[in-house]
Amino acid sequence: MKTTNVFRVLSVLLLSVFLSSAFAQERPENIYIEMACFKVKDGGDLLTFMKEKGTAFNKKAQAKGAILDWILLESLYPNGGEAKCDYRTVTVFTDMSQLDMMTAPDFGPKTAGEAFGDQAMATWEEFQSLAKFKGSQVYELKASAIDGPTYSPISSARFMNIPAEKSNEFLAQEKDVWMPVVKEAIAAKILNDYSVWERVFPQGDDFDGNYITVADFSSFAQMGKIDMAKVAALFKKAHPDKDMMAEMKKSMSMGEFTKEETVRIAARLNQPSN
């Protein structure tokens, strides 16, 4: 049986829930995530497996210095047969040399051996019986509203395709126009954090979501407090001289919105201190 990168799929797992437990005090200069997608095979208890054995594997990877954090996300909406992913896993790292470590041919088998001993192959076979791996992508953090750690259990991630020639304009619009509005929303306690992520691998237009924006919430009740009237009031406070509808039209003209996913943290390595 081929074992090259066998257990890397357990460590390769939108975005401040992606960051919510990734660092203790100061945010590193660079933040990357490798985000993977899994569908549950019929009758399988993938959640228990990932919470127990996925966590055990990634604790060993963290101890090696290969990752900063690992987070298991449960897809709430969409769900069932309509959902591309039942679970997403997010591996957080700060340097591409860590990605070299994770993708080395012997990393998975060695780390699995440390985590599971002589049960390593049986654990891999159990994983194969429970999950269908749907692929992974690497993203880089480009902007976020909160500099320090936040601990938000629910996030809404919006996936967008932005043409390469519009990338700089899109990021400027997010940072200069929408981030000030987000910070007003956070101050009003109707939002916990907001972040913008750019896909690093793979590049090109063959995959959905070369950019992701992620809004973080404490609950669905908090999420439900956002409406257009409140957004308009917050926009006016942040930009007294700008027209919100014109800025929304400008943002929508830059690319194509492809989908939205609402996810909940099911497990993570780094636990919040409060």
C-alpha positions as a printed Julia matrix, in Angstrom:
274×3 Matrix{Float64}:
   0.0    0.0     0.0
   1.29   3.45   -0.88
   2.14   5.39    2.28
   3.66   8.59    0.85
   1.87  11.49    2.55
  -0.66   8.99    3.92
  -1.3   10.94    7.1
  -0.64  14.39    5.69
  -4.31  14.46    4.73
  -5.08  14.53    8.46
  -2.94  17.65    8.93
  -3.87  19.45    5.72
  -6.85  20.52    6.72
 -13.0   31.01    6.13
 -11.04  33.5     8.09
 -10.75  34.7    11.93
 -12.5   31.59   13.1
  -9.5   30.29   11.17
  -7.34  32.45   13.43
  -9.4   32.36   16.59
  -7.02  30.1    18.5
  -3.92  30.28   16.34
  -1.76  32.58   18.42
  -1.5   33.65   22.01
  -0.64  37.36   22.05
   0.93  38.93   18.95
  -0.16  38.07   15.44
   2.75  36.8    13.32
   3.8   38.85   10.31
   2.48  36.21    7.89
  -0.46  33.86    8.37
  -1.26  31.03    5.97
  -3.94  28.36    6.14
  -4.27  25.13    4.26
  -7.99  24.4     4.16
  -9.31  20.98    3.21
 -12.77  19.61    2.47
 -14.22  16.26    3.55
 -17.51  14.47    2.89
 -18.68  11.79    5.31
 -19.12   8.31    3.89
 -22.47   6.69    4.68
 -22.77   5.52    8.25
 -19.42   6.91    9.39
 -18.7    8.87   12.56
 -16.07  11.16   11.07
 -16.61  13.82   13.73
 -15.48  11.6    16.61
 -12.54  10.29   14.59
 -11.31  13.79   13.69
 -11.82  15.18   17.19
  -9.85  12.34   18.75
  -7.35  11.04   16.22
  -7.09  14.13   14.02
  -6.26  16.14   17.13
  -3.71  13.56   18.32
  -1.92  13.57   14.96
  -1.8   17.35   14.75
  -0.53  17.74   18.31
   2.51  15.78   17.17
   2.81  17.98   14.06
   2.61  21.08   16.24
   5.3   19.74   18.57
   7.58  19.31   15.54
   7.09  22.98   14.64
   5.31  22.15   11.4
   2.06  23.95   12.27
   0.86  26.78   14.46
  -2.66  25.44   14.96
  -5.24  23.0    13.61
  -8.99  23.64   13.61
 -11.86  21.3    12.69
 -14.91  23.09   11.26
 -18.38  21.62   10.91
 -20.4   22.87    7.93
 -23.78  24.1     9.22
 -25.12  25.67    6.0
 -25.3   24.29    3.39
 -25.55  20.75    4.72
 -26.5   17.25    3.63
 -26.22  16.24    0.01
 -26.17  19.86   -1.16
 -22.99  20.64    0.75
 -19.63  20.28   -0.96
 -18.02  19.7     2.45
 -19.43  18.21    5.65
 -16.26  19.24    7.48
 -13.42  21.58    6.73
 -10.07  21.34    8.44
  -7.72  24.29    8.72
  -4.0   24.01    9.31
  -2.45  27.34   10.32
   1.22  28.08    9.65
   3.44  31.15    9.33
   6.22  30.21    6.93
   6.42  28.26    3.68
   9.2   26.14    5.18
   6.49  24.61    7.37
   4.58  23.63    4.25
   7.78  21.95    3.04
   7.8   19.96    6.27
   4.14  18.93    5.95
   4.49  17.83    2.33
   7.71  15.87    2.82
   7.13  12.19    1.84
   8.07  10.87    5.28
   6.26  13.47    7.41
   2.87  11.77    7.51
   4.04   8.21    8.25
   6.58   9.34   10.89
   4.12  11.64   12.63
   1.41   8.99   12.53
   3.82   6.47   14.02
   4.54   8.87   16.89
   0.83   9.51   17.45
  -0.57   5.98   17.04
   2.35   3.56   17.3
   1.67   0.18   15.74
  -1.94   1.27   15.1
  -0.86   3.89   12.53
  -1.9    1.91    9.46
  -5.14   0.78   11.1
  -5.9    4.42   11.89
  -5.3    5.4     8.27
  -7.59   2.62    7.08
 -10.26   3.75    9.53
 -10.01   7.26    8.15
 -10.4    5.97    4.59
 -13.56   4.14    5.62
 -15.09   7.3     7.13
 -14.21  10.18    4.82
 -13.88  11.2     1.22
 -11.12  13.79    0.81
 -12.3   16.53   -1.59
  -9.07  18.53   -1.91
  -7.3   21.44   -0.24
  -6.15  24.99   -0.99
  -3.67  27.39    0.62
  -4.68  30.95    1.51
  -2.78  33.93    2.91
  -4.27  36.47    5.3
  -4.41  39.9     3.6
  -6.44  41.94    6.11
  -8.36  41.59    9.37
 -10.22  43.94   11.67
  -8.81  42.59   14.95
  -5.06  42.38   15.55
  -5.21  40.14   18.6
  -6.86  36.74   19.1
 -10.63  36.39   19.01
 -12.62  33.31   19.97
 -15.7   33.08   17.78
 -17.46  29.72   17.4
 -19.4   30.57   14.21
 -18.2   32.07   10.95
 -19.72  32.95    7.6
 -17.26  32.61    4.71
 -17.96  34.13    1.3
 -16.0   32.74   -1.65
 -15.29  35.04   -4.6
 -13.47  34.91   -7.91
 -11.64  38.16   -8.59
  -9.75  38.59  -11.89
  -6.01  39.09  -11.43
  -6.16  42.58  -12.9
  -8.71  43.57  -10.24
  -6.9   42.09   -7.23
  -5.21  45.29   -6.03
  -8.41  47.29   -6.46
 -10.42  44.63   -4.6
  -8.01  44.57   -1.64
  -7.93  48.37   -1.49
 -11.74  48.44   -1.46
 -11.86  45.9     1.36
  -9.23  47.69    3.46
 -10.17  51.32    2.81
 -13.94  51.16    2.45
 -15.28  48.1     4.26
 -12.82  47.6     7.11
 -13.77  50.93    8.75
 -17.43  49.86    8.57
 -16.54  46.47   10.06
 -14.77  48.15   12.97
 -17.9   50.19   13.67
 -19.92  46.96   13.61
 -17.51  45.36   16.06
 -17.81  48.37   18.36
 -21.6   47.99   18.14
 -21.21  44.3    19.13
 -22.99  42.94   16.07
 -19.81  41.36   14.69
 -16.67  39.88   16.3
 -14.13  40.04   13.48
 -13.75  40.12    9.71
 -10.86  38.95    7.56
  -9.83  38.75    3.9
  -7.84  35.82    2.49
  -6.12  35.41   -0.88
  -5.54  31.99   -2.41
  -1.87  31.13   -2.88
  -2.15  27.56   -4.22
  -3.5   26.63   -6.68
  -3.42  29.78   -8.78
  -5.59  30.42  -11.81
  -9.31  30.39  -12.53
 -10.03  26.65  -12.43
 -11.16  26.65   -8.78
 -13.83  28.65   -6.99
 -12.79  31.19   -4.41
  -9.46  32.84   -5.11
 -10.54  35.23   -2.32
 -12.51  34.52    0.85
 -13.99  37.04    3.26
 -14.92  35.73    6.7
 -17.23  37.29    9.28
 -17.09  35.89   12.83
 -19.93  35.71   15.35
 -20.62  34.42   18.85
 -24.06  33.08   17.92
 -26.79  33.05   15.29
 -28.64  35.56   17.46
 -25.76  37.99   17.04
 -25.62  37.27   13.31
 -29.32  38.04   13.05
 -28.8   41.56   14.4
 -27.25  42.68   11.11
 -29.67  44.3     8.65
 -29.32  46.83    5.84
 -30.58  49.71    7.97
 -27.87  49.1    10.59
 -25.21  48.61    7.94
 -26.23  51.9     6.3
 -25.99  53.72    9.64
 -22.58  52.22   10.36
 -21.38  53.07    6.85
 -22.47  56.68    7.27
 -20.59  56.87   10.56
 -17.42  55.46    9.01
 -17.68  57.4     5.72
 -19.82  60.56    6.04
 -18.91  61.67    2.51
 -19.38  58.35    0.65
 -22.44  56.74   -0.9
 -22.89  53.17    0.37
 -24.86  51.89   -2.62
 -22.24  53.23   -5.02
 -19.48  51.5    -3.06
 -21.47  48.24   -2.96
 -21.99  48.41   -6.72
 -18.27  49.04   -7.2
 -17.37  46.04   -5.04
 -19.79  43.74   -6.84
 -18.43  44.79  -10.22
 -14.93  43.55   -9.4
 -15.66  39.84   -9.59
 -18.09  36.98   -9.07
 -19.52  35.85   -5.75
 -19.63  32.03   -5.95
 -20.93  30.71   -2.62
 -21.26  31.22    1.12
 -20.64  28.69    3.89
 -21.52  28.94    7.58
 -19.24  26.86    9.78
 -18.81  26.08   13.48
 -15.67  25.09   15.38
 -15.84  21.41   16.36
 -12.25  21.0    17.65
  -8.97  22.88   17.8
  -5.48  22.48   19.21
  -5.01  25.9    20.79
  -7.74  26.54   23.32
  -8.79  30.09   24.29
  -7.49  31.38   27.59
 -10.91  32.78   28.51
